[in-house]
Coordinates of C-alpha atoms in Angstrom, one line a residue:
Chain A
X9 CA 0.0 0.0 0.0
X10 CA 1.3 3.5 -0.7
X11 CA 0.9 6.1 1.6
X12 CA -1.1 8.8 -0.9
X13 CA 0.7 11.7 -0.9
X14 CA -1.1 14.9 -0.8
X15 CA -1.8 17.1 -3.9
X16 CA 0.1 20.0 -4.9
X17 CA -0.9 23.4 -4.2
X18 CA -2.6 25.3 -7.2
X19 CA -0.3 27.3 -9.0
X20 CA -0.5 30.9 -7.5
X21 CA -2.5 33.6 -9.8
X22 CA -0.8 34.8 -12.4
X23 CA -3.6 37.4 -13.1
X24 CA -5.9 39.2 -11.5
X25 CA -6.1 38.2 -6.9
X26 CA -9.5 37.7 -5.8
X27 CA -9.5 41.1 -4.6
X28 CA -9.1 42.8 -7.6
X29 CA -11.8 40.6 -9.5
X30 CA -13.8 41.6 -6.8
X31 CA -13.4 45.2 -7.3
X32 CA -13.3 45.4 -11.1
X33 CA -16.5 43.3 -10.7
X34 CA -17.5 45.9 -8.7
X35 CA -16.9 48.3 -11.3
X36 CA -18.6 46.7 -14.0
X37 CA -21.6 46.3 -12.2
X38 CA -21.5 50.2 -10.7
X39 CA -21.1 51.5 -14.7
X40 CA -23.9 49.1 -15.3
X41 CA -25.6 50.9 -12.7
X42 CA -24.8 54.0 -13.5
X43 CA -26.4 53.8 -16.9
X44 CA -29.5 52.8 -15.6
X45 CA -29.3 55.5 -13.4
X46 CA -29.0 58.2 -15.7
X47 CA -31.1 56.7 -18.2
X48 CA -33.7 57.5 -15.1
X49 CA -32.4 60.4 -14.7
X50 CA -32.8 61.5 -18.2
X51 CA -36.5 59.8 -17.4
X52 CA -37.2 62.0 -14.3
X53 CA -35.6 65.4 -16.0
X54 CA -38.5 64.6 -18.8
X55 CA -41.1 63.8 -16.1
X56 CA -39.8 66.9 -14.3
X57 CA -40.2 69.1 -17.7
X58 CA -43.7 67.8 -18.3
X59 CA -44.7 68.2 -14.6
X60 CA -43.3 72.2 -15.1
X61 CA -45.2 72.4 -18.4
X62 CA -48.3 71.2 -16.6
X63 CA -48.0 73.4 -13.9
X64 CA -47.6 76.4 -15.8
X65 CA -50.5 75.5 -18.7
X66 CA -52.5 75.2 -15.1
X67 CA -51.2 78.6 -13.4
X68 CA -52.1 80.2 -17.3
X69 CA -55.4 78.3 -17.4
X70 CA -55.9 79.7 -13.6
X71 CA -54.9 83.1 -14.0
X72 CA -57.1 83.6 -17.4
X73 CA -60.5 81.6 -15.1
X74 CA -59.9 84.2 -12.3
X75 CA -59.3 87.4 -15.0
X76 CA -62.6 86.0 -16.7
X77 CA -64.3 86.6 -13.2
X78 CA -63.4 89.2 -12.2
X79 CA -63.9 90.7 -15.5
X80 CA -67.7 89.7 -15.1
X81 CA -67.3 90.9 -11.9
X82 CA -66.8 94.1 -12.9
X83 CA -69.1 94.8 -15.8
X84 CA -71.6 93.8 -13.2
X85 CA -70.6 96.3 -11.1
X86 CA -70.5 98.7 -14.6
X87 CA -73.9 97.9 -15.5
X88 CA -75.7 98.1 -12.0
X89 CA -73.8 101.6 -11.7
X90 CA -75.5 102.4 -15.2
X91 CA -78.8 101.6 -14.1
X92 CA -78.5 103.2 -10.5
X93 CA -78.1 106.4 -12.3
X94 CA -80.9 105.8 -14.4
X95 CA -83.4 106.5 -11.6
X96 CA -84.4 109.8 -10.6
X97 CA -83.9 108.9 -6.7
X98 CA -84.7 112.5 -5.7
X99 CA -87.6 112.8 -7.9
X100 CA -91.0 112.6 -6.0
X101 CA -93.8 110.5 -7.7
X102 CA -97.4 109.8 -7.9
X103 CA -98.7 106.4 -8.9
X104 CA -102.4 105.7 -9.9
X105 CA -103.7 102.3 -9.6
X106 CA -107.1 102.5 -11.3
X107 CA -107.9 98.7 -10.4
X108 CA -107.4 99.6 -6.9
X109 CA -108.7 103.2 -6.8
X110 CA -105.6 104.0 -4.9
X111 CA -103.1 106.9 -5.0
X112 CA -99.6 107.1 -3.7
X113 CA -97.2 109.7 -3.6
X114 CA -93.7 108.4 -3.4
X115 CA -89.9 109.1 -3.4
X116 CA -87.8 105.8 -4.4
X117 CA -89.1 103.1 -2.5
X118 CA -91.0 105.0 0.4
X119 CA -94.1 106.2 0.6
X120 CA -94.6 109.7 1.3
X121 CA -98.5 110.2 1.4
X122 CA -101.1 107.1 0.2
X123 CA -105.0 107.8 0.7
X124 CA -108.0 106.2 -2.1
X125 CA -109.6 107.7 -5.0
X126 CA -112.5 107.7 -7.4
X127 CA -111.2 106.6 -11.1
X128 CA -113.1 106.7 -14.6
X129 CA -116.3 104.4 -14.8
X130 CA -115.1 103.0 -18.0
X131 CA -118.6 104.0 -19.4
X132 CA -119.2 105.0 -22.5
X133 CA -121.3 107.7 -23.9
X134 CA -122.7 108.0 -27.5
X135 CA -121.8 111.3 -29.3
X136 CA -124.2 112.8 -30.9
X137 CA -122.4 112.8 -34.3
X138 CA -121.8 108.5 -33.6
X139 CA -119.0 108.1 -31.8
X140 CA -118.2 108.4 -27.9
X141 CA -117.0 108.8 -25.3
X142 CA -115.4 106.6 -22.8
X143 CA -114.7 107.7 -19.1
X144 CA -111.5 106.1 -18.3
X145 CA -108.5 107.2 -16.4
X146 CA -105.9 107.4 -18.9
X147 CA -103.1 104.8 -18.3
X148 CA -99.3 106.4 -19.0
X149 CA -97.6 109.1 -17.5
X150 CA -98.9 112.3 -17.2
X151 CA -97.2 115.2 -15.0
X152 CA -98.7 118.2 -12.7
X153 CA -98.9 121.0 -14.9
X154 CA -100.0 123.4 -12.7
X155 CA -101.9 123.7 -9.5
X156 CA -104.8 125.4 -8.4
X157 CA -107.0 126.6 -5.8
X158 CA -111.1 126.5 -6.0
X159 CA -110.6 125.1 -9.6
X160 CA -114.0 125.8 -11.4
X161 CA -115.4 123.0 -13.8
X162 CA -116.3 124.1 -17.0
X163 CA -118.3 121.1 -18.0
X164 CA -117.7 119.2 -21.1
X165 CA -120.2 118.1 -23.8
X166 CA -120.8 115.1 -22.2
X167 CA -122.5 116.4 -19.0
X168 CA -124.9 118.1 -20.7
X169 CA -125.6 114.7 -22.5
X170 CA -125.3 112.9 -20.0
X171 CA -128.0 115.3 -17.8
X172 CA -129.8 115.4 -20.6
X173 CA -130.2 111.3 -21.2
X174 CA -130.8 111.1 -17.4
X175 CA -133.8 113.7 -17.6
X176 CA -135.2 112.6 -20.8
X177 CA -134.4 115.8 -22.8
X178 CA -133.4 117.0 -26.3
X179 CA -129.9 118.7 -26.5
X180 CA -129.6 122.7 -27.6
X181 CA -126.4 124.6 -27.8
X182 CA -126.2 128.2 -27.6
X183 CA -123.8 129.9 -29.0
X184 CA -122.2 133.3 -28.6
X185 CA -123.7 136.2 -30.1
X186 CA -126.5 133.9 -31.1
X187 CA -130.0 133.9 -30.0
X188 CA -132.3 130.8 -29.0
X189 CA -136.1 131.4 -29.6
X190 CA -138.4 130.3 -27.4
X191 CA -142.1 129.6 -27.2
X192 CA -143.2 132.1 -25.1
X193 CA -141.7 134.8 -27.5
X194 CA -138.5 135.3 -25.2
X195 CA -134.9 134.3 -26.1
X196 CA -131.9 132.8 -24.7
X197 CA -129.1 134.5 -25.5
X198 CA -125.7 135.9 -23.7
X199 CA -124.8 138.9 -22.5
X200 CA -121.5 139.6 -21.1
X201 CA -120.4 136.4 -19.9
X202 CA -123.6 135.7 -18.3
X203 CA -126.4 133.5 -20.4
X204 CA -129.9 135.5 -20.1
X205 CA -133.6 135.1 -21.3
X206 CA -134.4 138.2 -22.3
X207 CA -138.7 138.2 -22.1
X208 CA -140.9 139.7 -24.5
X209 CA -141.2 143.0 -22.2
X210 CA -137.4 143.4 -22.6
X211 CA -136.7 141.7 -19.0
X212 CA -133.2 140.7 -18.8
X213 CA -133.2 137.3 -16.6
X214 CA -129.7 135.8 -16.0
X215 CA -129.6 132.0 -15.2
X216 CA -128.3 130.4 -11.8
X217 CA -127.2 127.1 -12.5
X218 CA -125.5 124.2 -10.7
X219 CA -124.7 120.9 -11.4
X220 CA -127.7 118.8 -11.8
X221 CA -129.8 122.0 -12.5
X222 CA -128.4 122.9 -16.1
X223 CA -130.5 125.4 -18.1
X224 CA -134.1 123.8 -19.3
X225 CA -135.7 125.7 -22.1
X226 CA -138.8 124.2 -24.1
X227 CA -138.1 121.0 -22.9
X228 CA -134.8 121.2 -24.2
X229 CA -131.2 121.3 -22.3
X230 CA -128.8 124.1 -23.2
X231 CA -125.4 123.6 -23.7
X232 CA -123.9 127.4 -22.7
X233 CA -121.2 128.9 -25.1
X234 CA -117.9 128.5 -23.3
X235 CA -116.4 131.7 -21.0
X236 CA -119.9 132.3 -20.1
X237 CA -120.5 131.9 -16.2
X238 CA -123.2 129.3 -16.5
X239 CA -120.4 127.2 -17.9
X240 CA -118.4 127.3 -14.8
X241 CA -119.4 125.4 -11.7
X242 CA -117.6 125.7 -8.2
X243 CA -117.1 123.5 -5.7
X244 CA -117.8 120.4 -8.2
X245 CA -114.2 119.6 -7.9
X246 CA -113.2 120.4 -4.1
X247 CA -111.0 123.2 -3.2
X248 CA -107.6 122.0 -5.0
X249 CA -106.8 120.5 -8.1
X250 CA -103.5 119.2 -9.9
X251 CA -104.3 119.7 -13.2
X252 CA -102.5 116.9 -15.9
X253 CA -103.7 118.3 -18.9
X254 CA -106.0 116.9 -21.4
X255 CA -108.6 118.0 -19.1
X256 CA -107.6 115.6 -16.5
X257 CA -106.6 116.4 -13.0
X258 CA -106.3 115.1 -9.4
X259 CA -108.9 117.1 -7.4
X260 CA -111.0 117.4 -4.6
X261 CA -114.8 116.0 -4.4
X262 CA -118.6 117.1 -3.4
X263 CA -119.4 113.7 -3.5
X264 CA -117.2 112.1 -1.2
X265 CA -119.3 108.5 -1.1
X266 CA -117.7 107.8 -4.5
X267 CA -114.1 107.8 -3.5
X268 CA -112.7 104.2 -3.6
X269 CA -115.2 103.2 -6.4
X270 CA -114.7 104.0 -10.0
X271 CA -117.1 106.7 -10.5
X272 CA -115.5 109.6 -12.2
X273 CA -115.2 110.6 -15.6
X274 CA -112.0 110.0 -15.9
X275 CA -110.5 112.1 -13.2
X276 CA -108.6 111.1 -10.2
X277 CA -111.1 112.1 -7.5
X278 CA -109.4 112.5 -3.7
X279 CA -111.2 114.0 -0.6
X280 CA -111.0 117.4 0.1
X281 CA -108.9 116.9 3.0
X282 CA -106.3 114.6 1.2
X283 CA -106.1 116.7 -2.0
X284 CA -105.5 119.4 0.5
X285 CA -102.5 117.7 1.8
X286 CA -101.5 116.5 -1.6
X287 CA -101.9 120.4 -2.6
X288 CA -99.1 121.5 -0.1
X289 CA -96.9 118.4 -0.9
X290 CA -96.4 118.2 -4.6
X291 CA -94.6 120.2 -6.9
X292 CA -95.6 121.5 -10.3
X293 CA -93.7 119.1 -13.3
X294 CA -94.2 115.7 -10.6
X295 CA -94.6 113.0 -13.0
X296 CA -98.5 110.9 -12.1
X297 CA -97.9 107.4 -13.5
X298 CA -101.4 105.5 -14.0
X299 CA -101.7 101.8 -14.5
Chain B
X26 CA 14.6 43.8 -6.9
X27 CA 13.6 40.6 -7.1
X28 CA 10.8 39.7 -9.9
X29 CA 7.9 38.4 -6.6
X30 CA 8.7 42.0 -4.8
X31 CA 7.8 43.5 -8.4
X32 CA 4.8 41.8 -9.3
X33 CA 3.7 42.1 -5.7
X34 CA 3.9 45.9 -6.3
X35 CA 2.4 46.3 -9.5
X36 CA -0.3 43.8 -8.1
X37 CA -0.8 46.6 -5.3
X38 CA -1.3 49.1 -7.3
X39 CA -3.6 47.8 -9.2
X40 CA -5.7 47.0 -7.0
X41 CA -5.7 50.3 -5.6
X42 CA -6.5 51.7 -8.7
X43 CA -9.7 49.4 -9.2
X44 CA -10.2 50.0 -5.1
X45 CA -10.5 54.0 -6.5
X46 CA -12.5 53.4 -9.9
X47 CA -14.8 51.3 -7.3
X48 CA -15.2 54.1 -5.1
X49 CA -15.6 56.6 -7.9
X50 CA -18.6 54.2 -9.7
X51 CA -20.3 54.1 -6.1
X52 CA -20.1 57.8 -5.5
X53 CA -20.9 58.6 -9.5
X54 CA -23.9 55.9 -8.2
X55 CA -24.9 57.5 -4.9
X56 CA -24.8 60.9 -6.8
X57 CA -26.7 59.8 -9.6
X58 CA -29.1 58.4 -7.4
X59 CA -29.6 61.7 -5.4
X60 CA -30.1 63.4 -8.5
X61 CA -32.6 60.7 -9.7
X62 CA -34.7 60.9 -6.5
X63 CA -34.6 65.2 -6.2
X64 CA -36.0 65.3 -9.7
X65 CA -38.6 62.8 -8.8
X66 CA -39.6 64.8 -5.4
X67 CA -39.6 67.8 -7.3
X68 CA -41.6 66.5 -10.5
X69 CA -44.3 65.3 -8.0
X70 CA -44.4 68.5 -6.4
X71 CA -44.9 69.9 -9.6
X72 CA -47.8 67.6 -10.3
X73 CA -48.9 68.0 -7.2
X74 CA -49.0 71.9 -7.6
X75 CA -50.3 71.0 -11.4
X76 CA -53.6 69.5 -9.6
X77 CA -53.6 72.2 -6.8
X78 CA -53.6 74.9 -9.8
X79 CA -56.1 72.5 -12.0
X80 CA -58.9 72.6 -8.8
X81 CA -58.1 76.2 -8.7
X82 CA -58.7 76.8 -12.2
X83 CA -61.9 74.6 -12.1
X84 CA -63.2 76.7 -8.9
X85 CA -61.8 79.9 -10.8
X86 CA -64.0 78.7 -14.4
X87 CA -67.3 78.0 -11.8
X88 CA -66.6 81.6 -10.0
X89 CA -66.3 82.7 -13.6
X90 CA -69.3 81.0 -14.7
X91 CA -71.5 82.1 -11.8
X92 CA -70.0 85.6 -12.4
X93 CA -70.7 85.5 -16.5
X94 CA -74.3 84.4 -15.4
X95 CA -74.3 87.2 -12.7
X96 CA -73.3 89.4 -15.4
X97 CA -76.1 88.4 -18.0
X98 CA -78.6 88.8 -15.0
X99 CA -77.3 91.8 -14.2
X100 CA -77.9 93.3 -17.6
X101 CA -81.1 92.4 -17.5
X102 CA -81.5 94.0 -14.4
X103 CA -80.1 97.1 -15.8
X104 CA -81.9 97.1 -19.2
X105 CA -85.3 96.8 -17.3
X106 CA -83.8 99.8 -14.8
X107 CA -83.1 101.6 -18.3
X108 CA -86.3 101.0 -20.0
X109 CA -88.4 104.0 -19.9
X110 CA -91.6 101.8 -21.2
X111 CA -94.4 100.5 -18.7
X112 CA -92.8 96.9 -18.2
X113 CA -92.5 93.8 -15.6
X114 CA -89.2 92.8 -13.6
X115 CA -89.3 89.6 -12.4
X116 CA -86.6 88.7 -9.4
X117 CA -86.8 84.9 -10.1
X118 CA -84.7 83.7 -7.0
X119 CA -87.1 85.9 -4.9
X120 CA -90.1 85.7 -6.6
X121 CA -90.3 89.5 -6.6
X122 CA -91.9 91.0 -9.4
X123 CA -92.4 95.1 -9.9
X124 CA -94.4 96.8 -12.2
X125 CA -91.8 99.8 -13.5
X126 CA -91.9 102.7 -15.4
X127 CA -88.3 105.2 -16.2
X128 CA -86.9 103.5 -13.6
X129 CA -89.3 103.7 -11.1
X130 CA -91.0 101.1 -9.5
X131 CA -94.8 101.6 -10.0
X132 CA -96.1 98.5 -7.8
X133 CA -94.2 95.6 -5.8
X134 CA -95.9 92.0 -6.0
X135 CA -95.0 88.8 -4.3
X136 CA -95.4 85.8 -6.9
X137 CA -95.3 82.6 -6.4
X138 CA -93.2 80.7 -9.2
X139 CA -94.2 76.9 -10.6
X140 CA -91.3 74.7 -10.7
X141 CA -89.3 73.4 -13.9
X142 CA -91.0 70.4 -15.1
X143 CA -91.3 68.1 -17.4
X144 CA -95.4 68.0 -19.2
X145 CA -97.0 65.8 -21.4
X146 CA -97.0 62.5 -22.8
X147 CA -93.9 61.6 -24.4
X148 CA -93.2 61.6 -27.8
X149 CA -94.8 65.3 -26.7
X150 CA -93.3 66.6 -23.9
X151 CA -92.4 69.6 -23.0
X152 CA -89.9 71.1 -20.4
X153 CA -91.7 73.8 -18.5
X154 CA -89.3 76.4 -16.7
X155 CA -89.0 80.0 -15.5
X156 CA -87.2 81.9 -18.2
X157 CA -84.4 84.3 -17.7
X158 CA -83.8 87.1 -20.1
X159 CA -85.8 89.5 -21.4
X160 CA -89.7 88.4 -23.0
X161 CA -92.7 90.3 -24.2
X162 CA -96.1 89.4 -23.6
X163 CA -97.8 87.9 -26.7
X164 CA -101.2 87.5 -26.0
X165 CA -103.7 88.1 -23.1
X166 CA -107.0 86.3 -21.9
X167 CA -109.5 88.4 -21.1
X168 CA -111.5 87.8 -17.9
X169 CA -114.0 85.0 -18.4
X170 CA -112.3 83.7 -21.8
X171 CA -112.9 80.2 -22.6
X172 CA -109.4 78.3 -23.0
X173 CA -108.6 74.7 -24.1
X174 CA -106.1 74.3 -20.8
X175 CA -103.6 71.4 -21.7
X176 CA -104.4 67.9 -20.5
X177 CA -101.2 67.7 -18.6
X178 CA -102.7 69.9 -15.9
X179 CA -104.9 67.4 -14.9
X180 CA -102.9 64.9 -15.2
X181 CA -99.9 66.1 -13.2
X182 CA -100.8 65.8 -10.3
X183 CA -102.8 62.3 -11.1
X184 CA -106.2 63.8 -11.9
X185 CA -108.7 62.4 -14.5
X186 CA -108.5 64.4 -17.6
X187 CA -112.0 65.5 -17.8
X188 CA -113.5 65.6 -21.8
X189 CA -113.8 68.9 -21.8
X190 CA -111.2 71.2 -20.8
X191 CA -112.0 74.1 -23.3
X192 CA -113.3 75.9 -19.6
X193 CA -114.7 79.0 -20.0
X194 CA -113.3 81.5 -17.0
X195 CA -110.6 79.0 -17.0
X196 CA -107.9 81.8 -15.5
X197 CA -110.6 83.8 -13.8
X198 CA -109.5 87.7 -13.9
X199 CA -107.3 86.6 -17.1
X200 CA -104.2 86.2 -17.9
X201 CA -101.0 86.4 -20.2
X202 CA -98.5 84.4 -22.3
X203 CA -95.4 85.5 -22.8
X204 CA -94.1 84.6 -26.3
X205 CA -92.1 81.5 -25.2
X206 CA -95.0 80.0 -23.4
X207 CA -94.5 81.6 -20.0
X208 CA -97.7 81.9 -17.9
X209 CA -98.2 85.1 -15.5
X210 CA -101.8 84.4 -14.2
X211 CA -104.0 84.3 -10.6
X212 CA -105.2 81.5 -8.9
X213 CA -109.1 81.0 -10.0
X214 CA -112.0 80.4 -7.7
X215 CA -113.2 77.1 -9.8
X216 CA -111.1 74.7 -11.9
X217 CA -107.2 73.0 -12.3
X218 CA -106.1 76.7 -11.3
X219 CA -107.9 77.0 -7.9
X220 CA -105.8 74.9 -6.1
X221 CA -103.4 77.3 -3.9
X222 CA -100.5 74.7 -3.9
X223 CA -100.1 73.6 -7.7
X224 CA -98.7 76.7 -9.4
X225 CA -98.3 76.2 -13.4
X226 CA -95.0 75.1 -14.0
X227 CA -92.7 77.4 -14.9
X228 CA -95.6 80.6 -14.7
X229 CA -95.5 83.4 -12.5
X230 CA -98.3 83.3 -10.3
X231 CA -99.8 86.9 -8.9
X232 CA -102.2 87.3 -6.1
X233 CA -105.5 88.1 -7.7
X234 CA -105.4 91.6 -6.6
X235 CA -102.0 92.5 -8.0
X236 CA -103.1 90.5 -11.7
X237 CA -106.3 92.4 -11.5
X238 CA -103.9 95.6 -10.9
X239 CA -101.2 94.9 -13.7
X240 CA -102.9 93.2 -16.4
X241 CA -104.9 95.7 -18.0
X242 CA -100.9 97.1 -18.7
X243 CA -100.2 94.1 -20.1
X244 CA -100.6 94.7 -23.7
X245 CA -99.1 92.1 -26.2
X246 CA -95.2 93.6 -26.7
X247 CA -94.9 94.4 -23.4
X248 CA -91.2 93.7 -22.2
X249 CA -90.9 91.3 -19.1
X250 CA -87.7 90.9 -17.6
X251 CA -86.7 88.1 -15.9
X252 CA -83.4 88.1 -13.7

């Protein structure tokens, strides 16, 4: 039996020690590592860019969303200012409602004086030459024209046809410098300003008349030339009157019943006492709207 | 020298040289990393300021919205203030409507405005709504006009639709359509219209005193303004 000897030691390294193998593993595997690295790198500067590109589209898109509001913002502002200055604020007004036969007198919002009134029937009257008339309140804006104390009314046509349909009479219209004949031989005619009946005998009567009590001649109701004082009653239309023009006013009553109806001719009718105060309160050129 | 001591040196310094490119790959490495991990904080604080900005541009475009809205109502508002006609305003939110004149309010009503709702039997509906914008009235029912009143208003609110429905007095004091379709009536006494808690869809509904007031005004091309 032989005794086995033991094998020889491996040759030593010639290259590269363990060490070194080691390391410039070490390095390949780091350069390796390295380029993945910066290839992410590169990645994340791109992600970066697009994430900075994304902010600022959204700061842009931000900035031109809170310039659009505030843009509508202000012409809001613009256009109420416009139409603030639109309104007469200091400007005193009357309102009409004729559905409610109710009056106020205001100044913006508030509501300086309100009291009820008598507005147009909405009648109508037949003309003698076909048409008619129709007693309403006129709807609009009309405006004080002037103001006046113990107004007269000169009645229209239409009362004397209207008296005259109520009393079952014919219609006769005297004129001035014209004479009407009467049976008995005397004549209506007008002398001054006052409308007379001169009798046969040369008697020179003037008439009193009021409303309701117009002057009756041969069964006939005579409409009075105009300016004469038989066309002029007083105290028909209270003691004040703001006159509208178009022979419409706001006055005062003798039938104070009627106020909160419609019962004028197209008139706003107050009582005395509240187109008293009304008198003191408003100013010639106040605008009246009527609805 | 002797040729072990030689190769033992050059072995040495190799090996330092590859212990220093080692070193130099790790920190190039660690560096790169850094780098790698700022620009990925900083990219997600940029998207995270993106979405910030995005939810502020989305609450900026619905304040803008509103405020364009705003605006439109607003210059309605304004060209109702401005119109020197006889004409409606209609506050929708509030139900406020005014009766104006140059500016001036004339009369204050409190309406009562039916809801937006869908009517009729489809293929014929028909979506009912309070307008905004500026109408005019187009026609007006007199008081005690008969009216064919849609069946829909019966059957709303799960009513038989009677045979007739041409109803004479069907809206009472009267009423008036605006040219879209827009109601502005009273509640009736008798009928579909009495019922104080149905209000027409989409109509302005005036207490009978204030329609009795404003709707003699209310003459076909009459501007309403809603706002």
């Amino acid at each position: 039996m032989t005794t086995p000897t033991p094998s020889a030691p491996p040759p030593a390294p010639t290259g590269w020690s363990r060490v070194e193998q080691l390391l410039a593993g070490l390095i390949v595997l780091g350069l390796a590592g390295a380029g993945t690295l910066g290839w992410m790198v590169r990645g994340a500067e791109g992600e970066l860019a697009g994430a900075r590109k994304q902010l600022a589209e959204a700061r842009a898109s931000l900035k031109r969303a809170e310039a659009s509001a505030g843009i509508y913002g202000d012409t809001s502002r613009a256009a109420l200012q416009a139409s603030e200055k639109s309104v007469p604020d200091t400007q005193p007004y009357i309102v009409v409602s004729i559905a409610e036969n109710r009056l106020w007198y205001k100044l913006g919002d508030s509501v300086l004086f309100t009291t009820r009134v008598a507005t147009g029937t909405g009648k109508t009257l037949k003309k003698p030459g076909g048409k008619e008339w129709k007693f309403e309140t006129p709807r609009g804006r009309l405006k004080v024209e002037k103001k006046e104390v113990e107004p007269p009314w000169v009645p229209p046509d239409w009362h004397y046809i209207e008296m005259a349909k109520k009393k079952k009479l014919r219609i006769a219209r005297l004129e001035k410098n014209k004479e009407l004949k009467l049976t008995d031989g005397s004549v209506l005619t007008v002398v001054g300003n006052d409308v007379v009946r001169r009798t046969p005998t040369g008697d020179v009567l003037p008439y009193a008349v009021r409303e309701g009590h117009e002057i009756v001649a041969d069964g006939r109701l005579v409409i009075p030339p105009l300016g004469t004082n038989q066309r002029k009653y007083t105290g028909v239309l209270g003691a004040f009157r703001l006159y509208m023009g178009d022979g419409y006013g706001i006055h005062g009553t003798d039938v104070p019943s009627s106020i909160g109806t419609s019962a004028s001719h197209g008139c706003v009718r107050l009582r005395n006492e509240d187109i008293e105060t009304l008198y003191q309160i408003v100013k010639i050129g106040t605008p009246v709207f009527i609805y | 020298m002797s040729p072990t001591r030689d190769r033992r040196g050059a072995t040495s310094t190799r090996t330092l040289l590859l212990a220093g490119g080692a070193a130099v790959v790790l920190a190039g490495n660690g560096w790169l990393g850094y780098q790698l991990s700022t620009l990925k904080a900083e990219a997600a604080q940029r998207r995270t300021d993106a979405s910030g900005a995005a939810t502020a541009t989305l609450d900026a475009q619905l304040a803008a919205d509103r405020a364009r809205l705003q605006s439109i109502m607003d210059r309605v508002r304004a060209e109702a203030a401005n119109d020197k006609g006889l004409h409606l305003s209609v506050e929708v939110d509030s139900g406020t409507v005014t009766l104006e004149r140059d500016g001036l309010v004339l009369r204050t009503m409190e309406a009562d405005l039916g809801p937006e709702s869908v009517v009729g039997t489809a293929p014929d509906t028909q979506r009912l709504a309070t307008p905004r914008g500026v109408r005019t009235v187009k026609s007006v029912i007199a008081k005690g006009a008969s009216y064919e009143l849609p069946a829909w208003l019966w059957r709303e609110r799960g009513l038989d639709v009677p045979e007739k429905r041409t109803l004479r007095n069907a809206f009472g004091p009267g009423a008036a359509f605006l040219e879209d379709g827009t109601l502005i009536y009273a509640r009736t006494t008798e009928g579909p219209l009495s019922d104080s808690l149905y209000v027409w869809p989409g109509a302005i509904r005036l207490s009978l005193d204030d329609l009795k007031a404003v709707l003699p005004n209310l003459k076909p091309g009459v501007k309403v303004y809603l706002f």
